[in-house]
Amino acid sequence: MNNPQYRQRAIQAREELTDDYFILWIWDEAWGAAVRPGQFFEIRALASLEDAQVAGHIPKLFKPISIYDNQGGRIGFMIKNVGKGTNALSKLRAGDMLELLGPAGNGFPVYRGKHALLISGGIGYPPMWYLQKELINHNQVYWMHGGATQGDTFPCDEIFTEDGSIGKKGRVCDGLKENIAKYDIDIVYSCGPLPMLAAATAITQELAIEHYASLEAYMACGIGVCYGCVIPVGSALNWDYLRVCKEGPVFKAEEVRWELI
Ligand SMILES: Cc1cc2nc3c(=O)[nH]c(=O)nc-3n(C[C@H](O)[C@H](O)[C@H](O)COP(=O)(O)OP(=O)(O)OC[C@H]3O[C@@H](n4cnc5c(N)ncnc54)[C@H](O)[C@@H]3O)c2cc1C
Ligand code: FES
């Protein structure tokens, strides 16, 4: 596990995806050599003096954002504009400055010779993009992604939408059991809303399939200090609260006490 470091970096490029989603690219060769899929950074728009003078205008909290891509140090963050912090990030353009704290968290284990199934929901997509790039040369990979509507979907092998606007109508877990059998899956990686992860875990536990889930949690410090992000992890009789930002965000799915969250 790396110790998170604070740096300021210029945005090299910005990509528009949909009305709500965009990608910010930075360049940092040392971080590029150190990061792993599933890790994240705490990021925040660097306030200009002018902005800082407008009381209450600059969100104080850093926001946890997964590594979407890493091209040897060209690091991308794919972001959905949902609230004050991500809205401030959405206003940034190439040349603007970011404050970053990271890399944070443990990341996904990357194996070889597996039949891997990736399952993502909504903003669970970005870490899976980086993960599938690391897996694809040494494993068979099948990727299912689900969103509320077409605007929440991105390239993968199979898409589900709740409103049926693209792909199959329904939730992404609807196809999980069938695809585990069809593609002879022996490992599952997941990232998305907690109910989706819990539903996926029920299926992988029933089928005794290894499963690593990346959890979302509200984070304050993001670096293991405040214990604001803890979740219950362990066996039914012997569990403890672990920090999503430090011991996670990736956990063995069967060890998360979903019934207590
Ligand atoms: C480890 C980790 C990795 C993440 N990676 C990404 C990523 O790659 N791209 C991305 O766009 N987002 C990612 N997120 C989610 C992102 O951090 C939140 O959307 C962001 O913090 C919202 O802040 P805000 O100030 O814009 O909105 P807020 O005003 O704080 O919240 C807006 C809405 O989003 C909900 N919300 C906020 N934070 C969370 C959360 N952690 N879990 C569930 N619901 C939440 C709130 O309930 C509210 O409805 C990640 C979160 C975690 C914990
Ligand atoms: S957010 Fe502070 S310990 Fe995790």
Tab-separated table of C-alpha atoms and ligand atoms in Angstrom:
chain	number	residue	atom	x	y	z
A	1	MET	CA	0.000	0.000	0.000
A	2	ASN	CA	1.361	3.423	-0.951
A	3	ASN	CA	1.401	6.370	1.394
A	4	PRO	CA	-0.739	9.079	-0.180
A	5	GLN	CA	1.205	12.159	-1.249
A	6	TYR	CA	-0.075	15.681	-1.858
A	7	ARG	CA	0.722	17.331	-5.201
A	8	GLN	CA	-0.656	20.054	-7.424
A	9	ARG	CA	-0.865	19.166	-11.098
A	10	ALA	CA	-2.067	20.997	-14.180
A	11	ILE	CA	-4.885	19.464	-16.183
A	12	GLN	CA	-3.315	18.328	-19.460
A	13	ALA	CA	-6.582	17.695	-21.248
A	14	ARG	CA	-10.289	17.482	-20.689
A	15	GLU	CA	-12.676	15.163	-22.520
A	16	GLU	CA	-16.445	15.521	-22.682
A	17	LEU	CA	-18.356	12.234	-22.536
A	18	THR	CA	-22.000	13.143	-21.917
A	19	ASP	CA	-23.811	16.089	-20.313
A	20	ASP	CA	-22.862	14.783	-16.847
A	21	TYR	CA	-19.613	12.860	-17.383
A	22	PHE	CA	-16.178	14.162	-18.295
A	23	ILE	CA	-12.524	13.079	-18.017
A	24	LEU	CA	-9.661	15.124	-16.589
A	25	TRP	CA	-6.137	14.047	-17.555
A	26	ILE	CA	-3.004	14.888	-15.596
A	27	TRP	CA	0.621	13.887	-16.108
A	28	ASP	CA	2.766	12.395	-13.331
A	29	GLU	CA	5.307	9.732	-14.256
A	30	ALA	CA	6.109	8.706	-10.656
A	31	TRP	CA	2.453	8.208	-9.802
A	32	GLY	CA	1.996	6.424	-13.119
A	33	ALA	CA	4.589	3.841	-12.069
A	34	ALA	CA	3.097	3.414	-8.594
A	35	VAL	CA	-0.677	3.190	-9.030
A	36	ARG	CA	-2.866	0.111	-9.384
A	37	PRO	CA	-6.431	-0.410	-10.651
A	38	GLY	CA	-8.989	0.194	-7.904
A	39	GLN	CA	-6.920	2.858	-6.170
A	40	PHE	CA	-8.224	6.399	-6.038
A	41	PHE	CA	-7.128	9.962	-5.449
A	42	GLU	CA	-8.671	12.637	-3.303
A	43	ILE	CA	-8.957	15.569	-5.680
A	44	ARG	CA	-10.083	19.165	-5.531
A	45	ALA	CA	-10.002	22.166	-7.831
A	46	LEU	CA	-7.178	24.463	-6.759
A	47	ALA	CA	-8.803	27.708	-5.739
A	48	SER	CA	-7.602	30.824	-7.481
A	49	LEU	CA	-7.067	33.851	-5.260
A	50	GLU	CA	-10.064	35.462	-6.924
A	51	ASP	CA	-12.280	32.440	-6.168
A	52	ALA	CA	-10.964	32.134	-2.621
A	53	GLN	CA	-12.147	35.661	-1.936
A	54	VAL	CA	-15.717	34.622	-2.656
A	55	ALA	CA	-16.748	33.214	0.721
A	56	GLY	CA	-18.186	29.703	0.560
A	57	HIS	CA	-17.532	29.390	-3.166
A	58	ILE	CA	-14.773	26.771	-2.991
A	59	PRO	CA	-15.755	23.311	-1.704
A	60	LYS	CA	-13.426	22.544	1.211
A	61	LEU	CA	-13.476	18.771	0.966
A	62	PHE	CA	-11.400	16.727	-1.407
A	63	LYS	CA	-13.463	14.215	-3.414
A	64	PRO	CA	-12.507	10.541	-3.806
A	65	ILE	CA	-12.166	9.756	-7.520
A	66	SER	CA	-10.919	6.420	-8.918
A	67	ILE	CA	-8.130	6.103	-11.414
A	68	TYR	CA	-9.903	5.598	-14.728
A	69	ASP	CA	-6.792	5.160	-16.841
A	70	ASN	CA	-3.029	5.248	-16.568
A	71	GLN	CA	-0.994	5.500	-19.740
A	72	GLY	CA	2.491	5.429	-18.221
A	73	GLY	CA	1.833	8.541	-16.159
A	74	ARG	CA	-0.941	10.116	-18.198
A	75	ILE	CA	-3.573	9.559	-15.529
A	76	GLY	CA	-7.281	10.016	-16.223
A	77	PHE	CA	-10.176	10.670	-13.853
A	78	MET	CA	-13.662	10.038	-15.218
A	79	ILE	CA	-16.107	12.097	-13.186
A	80	LYS	CA	-19.874	12.442	-12.907
A	81	ASN	CA	-21.147	15.859	-11.921
A	82	VAL	CA	-23.496	15.104	-9.009
A	83	GLY	CA	-22.979	17.841	-6.389
A	84	LYS	CA	-20.956	20.773	-5.188
A	85	GLY	CA	-17.494	19.178	-5.301
A	86	THR	CA	-17.817	17.416	-8.639
A	87	ASN	CA	-19.515	20.508	-10.056
A	88	ALA	CA	-16.433	22.555	-9.166
A	89	LEU	CA	-14.309	19.928	-10.942
A	90	SER	CA	-16.619	20.043	-13.968
A	91	LYS	CA	-15.767	23.705	-14.504
A	92	LEU	CA	-12.042	23.000	-14.952
A	93	ARG	CA	-10.342	23.210	-18.320
A	94	ALA	CA	-6.899	22.251	-19.669
A	95	GLY	CA	-4.277	24.343	-17.905
A	96	ASP	CA	-6.282	24.712	-14.677
A	97	MET	CA	-4.756	23.267	-11.522
A	98	LEU	CA	-5.854	20.301	-9.418
A	99	GLU	CA	-4.882	19.465	-5.856
A	100	LEU	CA	-4.384	15.701	-5.467
A	101	LEU	CA	-3.811	13.406	-2.510
A	102	GLY	CA	-2.968	9.832	-3.363
A	103	PRO	CA	-2.751	7.167	-4.468
A	104	ALA	CA	-5.164	5.978	-1.779
A	105	GLY	CA	-6.605	2.577	-0.981
A	106	ASN	CA	-5.566	-0.966	-1.770
A	107	GLY	CA	-6.690	-1.694	-5.344
A	108	PHE	CA	-7.853	-4.912	-7.007
A	109	PRO	CA	-5.675	-8.034	-7.065
A	110	VAL	CA	-4.604	-8.727	-10.666
A	111	TYR	CA	-4.149	-12.392	-11.550
A	112	ARG	CA	-3.261	-14.356	-14.680
A	113	GLY	CA	-5.001	-17.219	-16.420
A	114	LYS	CA	-8.474	-16.495	-15.053
A	115	HIS	CA	-11.921	-16.199	-16.583
A	116	ALA	CA	-12.812	-12.836	-15.085
A	117	LEU	CA	-16.176	-11.139	-15.012
A	118	LEU	CA	-16.318	-7.411	-14.346
A	119	ILE	CA	-19.607	-5.932	-13.169
A	120	SER	CA	-20.067	-2.189	-12.726
A	121	GLY	CA	-22.973	0.101	-11.996
A	122	GLY	CA	-23.163	3.850	-12.675
A	123	ILE	CA	-20.030	5.609	-11.529
A	124	GLY	CA	-18.508	2.218	-10.719
A	125	TYR	CA	-17.388	2.184	-14.370
A	126	PRO	CA	-14.106	4.192	-14.175
A	127	PRO	CA	-11.970	1.829	-12.037
A	128	MET	CA	-13.101	-1.090	-14.211
A	129	TRP	CA	-11.689	0.521	-17.339
A	130	TYR	CA	-8.219	0.583	-15.806
A	131	LEU	CA	-8.696	-2.924	-14.363
A	132	GLN	CA	-9.733	-4.503	-17.686
A	133	LYS	CA	-6.667	-2.972	-19.366
A	134	GLU	CA	-4.430	-4.686	-16.799
A	135	LEU	CA	-6.282	-8.011	-17.048
A	136	ILE	CA	-6.917	-8.305	-20.770
A	137	ASN	CA	-3.536	-9.664	-21.928
A	138	HIS	CA	-3.425	-12.510	-19.414
A	139	ASN	CA	-7.045	-13.415	-18.727
A	140	GLN	CA	-10.364	-13.889	-20.473
A	141	VAL	CA	-12.454	-10.883	-19.536
A	142	TYR	CA	-16.190	-10.243	-19.832
A	143	TRP	CA	-17.590	-6.890	-18.660
A	144	MET	CA	-21.198	-6.071	-17.771
A	145	HIS	CA	-22.223	-2.516	-16.956
A	146	GLY	CA	-25.547	-1.117	-15.780
A	147	GLY	CA	-26.946	2.381	-15.471
A	148	ALA	CA	-30.224	4.136	-14.862
A	149	THR	CA	-30.412	5.298	-18.462
A	150	GLN	CA	-28.371	5.444	-21.686
A	151	GLY	CA	-26.427	8.468	-20.430
A	152	ASP	CA	-24.954	6.310	-17.650
A	153	THR	CA	-23.557	3.659	-19.987
A	154	PHE	CA	-20.153	3.332	-21.633
A	155	PRO	CA	-18.304	0.763	-23.773
A	156	CYS	CA	-18.246	-2.786	-22.372
A	157	ASP	CA	-19.451	-6.253	-23.421
A	158	GLU	CA	-23.035	-6.105	-22.150
A	159	ILE	CA	-25.144	-3.137	-21.081
A	160	PHE	CA	-28.215	-3.011	-18.840
A	161	THR	CA	-30.391	0.065	-18.261
A	162	GLU	CA	-33.238	0.423	-15.803
A	163	ASP	CA	-35.352	2.317	-18.355
A	164	GLY	CA	-34.406	0.054	-21.279
A	165	SER	CA	-33.088	3.010	-23.327
A	166	ILE	CA	-30.094	0.931	-24.444
A	167	GLY	CA	-29.000	-2.682	-23.951
A	168	LYS	CA	-31.093	-5.037	-21.862
A	169	LYS	CA	-33.834	-3.569	-19.663
A	170	GLY	CA	-33.195	-4.286	-16.008
A	171	ARG	CA	-30.412	-4.264	-13.470
A	172	VAL	CA	-26.923	-5.455	-14.228
A	173	CYS	CA	-27.092	-8.295	-11.663
A	174	ASP	CA	-30.004	-9.783	-13.640
A	175	GLY	CA	-27.471	-11.267	-16.046
A	176	LEU	CA	-24.802	-12.267	-13.566
A	177	LYS	CA	-25.660	-15.889	-12.822
A	178	GLU	CA	-26.201	-16.720	-16.481
A	179	ASN	CA	-22.905	-15.132	-17.544
A	180	ILE	CA	-20.922	-16.846	-14.795
A	181	ALA	CA	-22.067	-20.168	-16.241
A	182	LYS	CA	-21.812	-19.126	-19.892
A	183	TYR	CA	-18.227	-17.824	-19.656
A	184	ASP	CA	-16.992	-20.353	-17.090
A	185	ILE	CA	-16.128	-17.492	-14.734
A	186	ASP	CA	-13.798	-18.144	-11.804
A	187	ILE	CA	-13.358	-14.587	-10.509
A	188	VAL	CA	-15.684	-11.585	-10.260
A	189	TYR	CA	-14.700	-7.944	-9.778
A	190	SER	CA	-17.396	-5.411	-8.951
A	191	CYS	CA	-17.826	-1.697	-8.341
A	192	GLY	CA	-21.031	0.288	-7.964
A	193	PRO	CA	-23.802	1.170	-5.538
A	194	LEU	CA	-23.960	-0.902	-2.337
A	195	PRO	CA	-27.279	-2.667	-3.173
A	196	MET	CA	-25.770	-3.816	-6.483
A	197	LEU	CA	-22.649	-5.117	-4.742
A	198	ALA	CA	-24.722	-6.906	-2.101
A	199	ALA	CA	-26.889	-8.543	-4.777
A	200	ALA	CA	-23.793	-9.629	-6.737
A	201	THR	CA	-22.248	-11.044	-3.563
A	202	ALA	CA	-25.331	-13.154	-2.835
A	203	ILE	CA	-24.900	-14.771	-6.249
A	204	THR	CA	-21.122	-15.290	-6.087
A	205	GLN	CA	-21.422	-16.747	-2.575
A	206	GLU	CA	-24.109	-19.171	-3.698
A	207	LEU	CA	-21.872	-20.285	-6.593
A	208	ALA	CA	-18.663	-20.162	-4.482
A	209	ILE	CA	-16.927	-17.787	-6.928
A	210	GLU	CA	-14.052	-15.579	-5.761
A	211	HIS	CA	-15.293	-11.972	-5.734
A	212	TYR	CA	-13.616	-8.637	-5.029
A	213	ALA	CA	-15.916	-5.642	-4.545
A	214	SER	CA	-14.918	-1.976	-4.519
A	215	LEU	CA	-17.160	-0.056	-2.134
A	216	GLU	CA	-18.367	3.531	-2.200
A	217	ALA	CA	-18.537	5.406	1.099
A	218	TYR	CA	-18.873	9.005	2.164
A	219	MET	CA	-15.370	10.163	2.946
A	220	ALA	CA	-14.163	13.106	4.994
A	221	CYS	CA	-10.364	12.867	5.317
A	222	GLY	CA	-9.917	10.089	2.715
A	223	ILE	CA	-6.574	9.059	4.232
A	224	GLY	CA	-7.489	6.891	7.199
A	225	VAL	CA	-7.597	9.471	9.962
A	226	CYS	CA	-11.246	10.277	10.751
A	227	TYR	CA	-12.861	6.783	10.639
A	228	GLY	CA	-15.855	8.363	8.902
A	229	CYS	CA	-15.917	5.728	6.154
A	230	VAL	CA	-15.917	2.455	8.126
A	231	ILE	CA	-17.871	-0.659	7.151
A	232	PRO	CA	-18.257	-3.997	8.974
A	233	VAL	CA	-15.901	-6.676	7.632
A	234	GLY	CA	-15.161	-10.199	8.874
A	235	SER	CA	-17.061	-13.379	9.636
A	236	ALA	CA	-20.634	-13.317	10.944
A	237	LEU	CA	-19.379	-13.934	14.484
A	238	ASN	CA	-16.124	-12.016	14.375
A	239	TRP	CA	-16.147	-8.787	12.394
A	240	ASP	CA	-14.652	-5.345	12.828
A	241	TYR	CA	-15.081	-1.898	11.310
A	242	LEU	CA	-12.551	-1.282	8.531
A	243	ARG	CA	-11.909	1.954	6.675
A	244	VAL	CA	-13.012	2.032	3.036
A	245	CYS	CA	-10.341	4.654	2.278
A	246	LYS	CA	-7.458	2.730	3.866
A	247	GLU	CA	-8.112	-1.028	4.147
A	248	GLY	CA	-10.429	-0.739	1.086
A	249	PRO	CA	-12.014	0.333	-1.116
A	250	VAL	CA	-11.612	-3.239	-2.421
A	251	PHE	CA	-12.727	-6.023	-0.086
A	252	LYS	CA	-13.344	-9.740	-0.462
A	253	ALA	CA	-17.077	-9.529	-1.077
A	254	GLU	CA	-17.924	-12.504	1.136
A	255	GLU	CA	-16.218	-10.810	4.106
A	256	VAL	CA	-18.321	-7.648	3.977
A	257	ARG	CA	-21.215	-7.864	6.461
A	258	TRP	CA	-23.767	-6.525	3.971
A	259	GLU	CA	-26.646	-7.254	6.351
A	260	LEU	CA	-25.231	-4.665	8.805
A	261	ILE	CA	-24.639	-1.802	6.346
B	1	LIG	C1	-13.364	5.091	-3.495
B	1	LIG	C2	-14.308	5.967	-4.289
B	1	LIG	C3	-14.063	6.151	-5.652
B	1	LIG	C4	-14.904	6.973	-6.406
B	1	LIG	N1	-14.626	7.131	-7.743
B	1	LIG	C5	-15.381	7.987	-8.463
B	1	LIG	C6	-15.063	8.211	-9.845
B	1	LIG	O1	-14.122	7.648	-10.417
B	1	LIG	N2	-15.828	9.110	-10.509
B	1	LIG	C7	-16.893	9.767	-9.903
B	1	LIG	O2	-17.543	10.580	-10.574
B	1	LIG	N3	-17.224	9.538	-8.629
B	1	LIG	C8	-16.493	8.681	-7.896
B	1	LIG	N4	-16.814	8.471	-6.577
B	1	LIG	C9	-17.971	9.161	-6.014
B	1	LIG	C10	-17.612	10.600	-5.748
B	1	LIG	O3	-16.601	10.663	-4.767
B	1	LIG	C11	-18.867	11.362	-5.242
B	1	LIG	O4	-19.802	11.419	-6.290
B	1	LIG	C12	-18.475	12.767	-4.860
B	1	LIG	O5	-17.711	12.730	-3.674
B	1	LIG	C13	-19.731	13.600	-4.644
B	1	LIG	O6	-19.345	14.849	-4.115
B	1	LIG	P1	-20.131	16.170	-4.505
B	1	LIG	O7	-19.652	17.247	-3.579
B	1	LIG	O8	-20.041	16.452	-5.955
B	1	LIG	O9	-21.625	15.814	-4.226
B	1	LIG	P2	-22.385	15.790	-2.826
B	1	LIG	O10	-23.129	17.085	-2.713
B	1	LIG	O11	-21.495	15.358	-1.721
B	1	LIG	O12	-23.400	14.606	-3.135
B	1	LIG	C14	-24.252	14.628	-4.296
B	1	LIG	C15	-25.073	13.341	-4.330
B	1	LIG	O13	-24.231	12.182	-4.452
B	1	LIG	C16	-24.405	11.323	-3.315
B	1	LIG	N5	-23.068	10.848	-2.923
B	1	LIG	C17	-21.991	11.612	-2.623
B	1	LIG	N6	-20.924	10.862	-2.317
B	1	LIG	C18	-21.323	9.583	-2.396
B	1	LIG	C19	-20.683	8.330	-2.186
B	1	LIG	N7	-19.391	8.212	-1.845
B	1	LIG	N8	-21.412	7.210	-2.365
B	1	LIG	C20	-22.695	7.280	-2.731
B	1	LIG	N9	-23.370	8.436	-2.960
B	1	LIG	C21	-22.694	9.563	-2.797
B	1	LIG	C22	-25.068	12.171	-2.253
B	1	LIG	O14	-25.926	11.401	-1.427
B	1	LIG	C23	-25.895	13.139	-3.057
B	1	LIG	O15	-27.109	12.569	-3.439
B	1	LIG	C24	-16.014	7.629	-5.793
B	1	LIG	C25	-16.266	7.439	-4.418
B	1	LIG	C26	-15.421	6.618	-3.685
B	1	LIG	C27	-15.686	6.435	-2.228
B	2	FES	S1	-12.509	9.021	5.226
B	2	FES	FE1	-11.427	9.436	7.069
B	2	FES	S2	-10.835	7.434	7.673
B	2	FES	FE2	-11.743	7.085	5.752
